[in-house]
mmCIF file of C-alpha atoms in Angstrom:
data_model
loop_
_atom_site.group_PDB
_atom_site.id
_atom_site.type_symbol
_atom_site.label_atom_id
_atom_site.label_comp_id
_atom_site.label_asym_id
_atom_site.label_seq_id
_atom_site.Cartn_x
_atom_site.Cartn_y
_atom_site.Cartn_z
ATOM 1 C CA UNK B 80 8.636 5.108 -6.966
ATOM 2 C CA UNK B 81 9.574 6.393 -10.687
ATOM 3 C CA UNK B 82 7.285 6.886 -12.931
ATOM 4 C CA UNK B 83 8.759 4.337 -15.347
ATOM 5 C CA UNK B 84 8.429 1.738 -12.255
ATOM 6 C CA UNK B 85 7.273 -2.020 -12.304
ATOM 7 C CA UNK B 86 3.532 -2.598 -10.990
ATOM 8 C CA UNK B 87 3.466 -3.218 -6.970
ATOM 9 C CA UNK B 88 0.807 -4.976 -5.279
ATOM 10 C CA UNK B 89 1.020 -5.248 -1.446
ATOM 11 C CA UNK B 90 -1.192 -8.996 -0.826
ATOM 12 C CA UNK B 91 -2.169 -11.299 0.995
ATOM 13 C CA UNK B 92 -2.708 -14.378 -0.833
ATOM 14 C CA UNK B 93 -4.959 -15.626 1.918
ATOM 15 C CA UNK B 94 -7.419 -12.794 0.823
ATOM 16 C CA UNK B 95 -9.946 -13.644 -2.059
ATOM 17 C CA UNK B 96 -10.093 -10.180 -3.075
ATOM 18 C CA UNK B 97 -5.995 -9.599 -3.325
ATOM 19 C CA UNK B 98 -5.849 -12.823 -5.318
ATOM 20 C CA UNK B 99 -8.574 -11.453 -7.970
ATOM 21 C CA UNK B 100 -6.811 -8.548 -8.383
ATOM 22 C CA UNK B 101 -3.409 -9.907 -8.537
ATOM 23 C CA UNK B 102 -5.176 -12.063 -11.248
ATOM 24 C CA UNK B 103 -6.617 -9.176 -13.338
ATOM 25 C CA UNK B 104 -3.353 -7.740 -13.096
ATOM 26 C CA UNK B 105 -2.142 -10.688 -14.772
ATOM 27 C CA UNK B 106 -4.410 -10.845 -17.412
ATOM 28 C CA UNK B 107 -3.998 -7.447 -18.229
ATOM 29 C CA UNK B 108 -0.445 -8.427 -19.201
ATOM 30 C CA UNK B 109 1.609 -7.473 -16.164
ATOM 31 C CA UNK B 110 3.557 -8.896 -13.794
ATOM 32 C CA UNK B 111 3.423 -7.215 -10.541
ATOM 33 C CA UNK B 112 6.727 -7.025 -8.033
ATOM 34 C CA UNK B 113 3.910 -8.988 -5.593
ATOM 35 C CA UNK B 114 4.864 -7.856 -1.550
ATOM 36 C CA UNK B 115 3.176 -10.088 0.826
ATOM 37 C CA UNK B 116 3.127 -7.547 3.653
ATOM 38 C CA UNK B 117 2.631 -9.567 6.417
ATOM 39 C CA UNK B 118 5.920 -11.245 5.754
ATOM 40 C CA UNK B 119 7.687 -7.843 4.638
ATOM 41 C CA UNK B 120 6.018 -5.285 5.831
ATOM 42 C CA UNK B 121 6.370 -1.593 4.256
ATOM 43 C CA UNK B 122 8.676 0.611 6.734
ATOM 44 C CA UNK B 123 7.461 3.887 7.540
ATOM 45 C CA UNK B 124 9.023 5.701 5.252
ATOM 46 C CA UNK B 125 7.512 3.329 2.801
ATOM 47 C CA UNK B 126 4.044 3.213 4.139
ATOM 48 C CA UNK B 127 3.987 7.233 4.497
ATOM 49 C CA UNK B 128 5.154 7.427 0.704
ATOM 50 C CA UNK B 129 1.990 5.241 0.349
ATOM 51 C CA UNK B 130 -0.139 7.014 1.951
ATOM 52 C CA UNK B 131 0.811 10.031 0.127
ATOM 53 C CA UNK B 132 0.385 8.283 -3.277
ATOM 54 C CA UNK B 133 -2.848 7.113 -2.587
ATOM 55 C CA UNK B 134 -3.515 10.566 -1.347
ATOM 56 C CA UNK B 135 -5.579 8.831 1.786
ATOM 57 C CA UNK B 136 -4.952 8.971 5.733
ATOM 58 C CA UNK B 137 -3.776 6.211 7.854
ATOM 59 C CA UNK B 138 -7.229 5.760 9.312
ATOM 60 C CA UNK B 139 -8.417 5.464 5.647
ATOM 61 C CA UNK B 140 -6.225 2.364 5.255
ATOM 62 C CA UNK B 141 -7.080 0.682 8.400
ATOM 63 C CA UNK B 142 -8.655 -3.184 8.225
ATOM 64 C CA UNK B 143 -10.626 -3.802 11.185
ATOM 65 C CA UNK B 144 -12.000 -6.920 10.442
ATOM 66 C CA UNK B 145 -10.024 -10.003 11.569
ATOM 67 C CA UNK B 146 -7.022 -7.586 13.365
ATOM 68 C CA UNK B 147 -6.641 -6.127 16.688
ATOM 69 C CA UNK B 148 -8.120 -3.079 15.842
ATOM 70 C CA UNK B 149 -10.905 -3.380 18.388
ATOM 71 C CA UNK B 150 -8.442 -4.239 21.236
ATOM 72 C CA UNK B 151 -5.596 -1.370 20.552
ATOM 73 C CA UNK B 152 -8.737 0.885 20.915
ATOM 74 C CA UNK B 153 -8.219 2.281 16.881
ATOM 75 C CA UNK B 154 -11.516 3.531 16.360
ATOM 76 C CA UNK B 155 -10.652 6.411 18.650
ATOM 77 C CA UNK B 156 -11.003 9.543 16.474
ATOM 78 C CA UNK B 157 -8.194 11.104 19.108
ATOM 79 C CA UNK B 158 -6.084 8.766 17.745
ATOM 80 C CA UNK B 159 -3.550 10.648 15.974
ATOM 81 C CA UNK B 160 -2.037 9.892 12.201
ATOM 82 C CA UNK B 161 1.294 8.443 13.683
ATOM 83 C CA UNK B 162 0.158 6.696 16.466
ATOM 84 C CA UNK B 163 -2.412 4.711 13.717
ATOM 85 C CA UNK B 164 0.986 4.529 11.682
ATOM 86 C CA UNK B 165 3.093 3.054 14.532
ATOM 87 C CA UNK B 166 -0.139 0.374 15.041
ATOM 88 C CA UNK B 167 0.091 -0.696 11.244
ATOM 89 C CA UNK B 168 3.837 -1.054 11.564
ATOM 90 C CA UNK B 169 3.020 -3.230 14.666
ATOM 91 C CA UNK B 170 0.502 -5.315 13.657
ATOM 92 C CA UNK B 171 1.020 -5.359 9.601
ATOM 93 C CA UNK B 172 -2.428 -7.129 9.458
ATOM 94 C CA UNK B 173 -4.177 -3.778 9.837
ATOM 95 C CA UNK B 174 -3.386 -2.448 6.582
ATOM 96 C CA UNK B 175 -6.472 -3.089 3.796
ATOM 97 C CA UNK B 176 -5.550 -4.541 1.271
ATOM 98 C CA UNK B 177 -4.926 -5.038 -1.979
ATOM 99 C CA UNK B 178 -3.376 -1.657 -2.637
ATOM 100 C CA UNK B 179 -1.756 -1.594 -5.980
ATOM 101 C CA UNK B 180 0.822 0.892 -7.870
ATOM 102 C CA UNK B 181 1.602 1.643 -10.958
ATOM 103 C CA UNK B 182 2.852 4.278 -13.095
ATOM 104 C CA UNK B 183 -0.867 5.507 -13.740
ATOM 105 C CA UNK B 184 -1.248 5.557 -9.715
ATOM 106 C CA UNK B 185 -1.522 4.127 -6.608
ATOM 107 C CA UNK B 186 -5.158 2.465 -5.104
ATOM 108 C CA UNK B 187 -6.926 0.935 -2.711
ATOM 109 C CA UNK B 188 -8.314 -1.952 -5.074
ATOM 110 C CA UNK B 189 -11.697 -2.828 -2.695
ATOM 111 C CA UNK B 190 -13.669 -3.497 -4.781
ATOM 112 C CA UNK B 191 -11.267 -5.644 -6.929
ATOM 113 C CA UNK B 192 -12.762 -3.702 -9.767
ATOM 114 C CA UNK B 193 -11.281 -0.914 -8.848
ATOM 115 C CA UNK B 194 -7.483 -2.056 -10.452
ATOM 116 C CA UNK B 195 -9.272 -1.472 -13.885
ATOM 117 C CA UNK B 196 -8.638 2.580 -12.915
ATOM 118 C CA UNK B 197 -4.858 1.702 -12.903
ATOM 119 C CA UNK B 198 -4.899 -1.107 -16.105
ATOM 120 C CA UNK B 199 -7.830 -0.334 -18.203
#
């Protein structure tokens, strides 16, 4: 993503926590390119140029709550990086979320108080 590049949010507008950040983005005067994930999700080249922006591992990203994390046996430290990649690309639902971009950076807004590190 250039530096120069238009906020990104990857939501889920069923998620109370997405839609107060996507709403403190607003109010801080921009308007995110808004990707609902589960209906386009990232490819892998997209989601590894994620990861690497948000400088965090694909187990760092995973949602367990409300997924089939349990069932695909995920918690499994032997697990390796691209077989946690090839579940999130399965099963988009896995990926946390809200994860925002922006010139400034890229984060993992959980807390939603944690988009003021990118805004404020």
């Amino acid at each position: 993503m250039p530096a120069a590049a238009a906020t990104v949010i990857y939501h889920n507008p069923a998620c109370g926590t997405s839609r107060k950040v996507l709403g403190l983005l607003r109010e801080a005067g921009l308007q995110p390119n808004v990707i609902e994930y589960l209906k386009t999700p990232p490819t892998r080249q997209e989601l590894l140029a994620l990861l690497a922006r948000l400088g965090m591992t694909p187990r760092q990203i995973l949602r367990r709550r409300g997924t089939p994390f349990d069932e695909l046996g995920l918690g499994d430290a032997a697990k390796s990086d691209d077989s946690l990649i090839d579940a999130i690309l399965a099963h988009p639902i896995l990926l946390e979320r809200p994860i925002v971009v922006t010139a400034r950076g890229a984060r993992l807004c959980r807390p939603a108080e944690t988009v003021q590190e990118l805004i404020g």
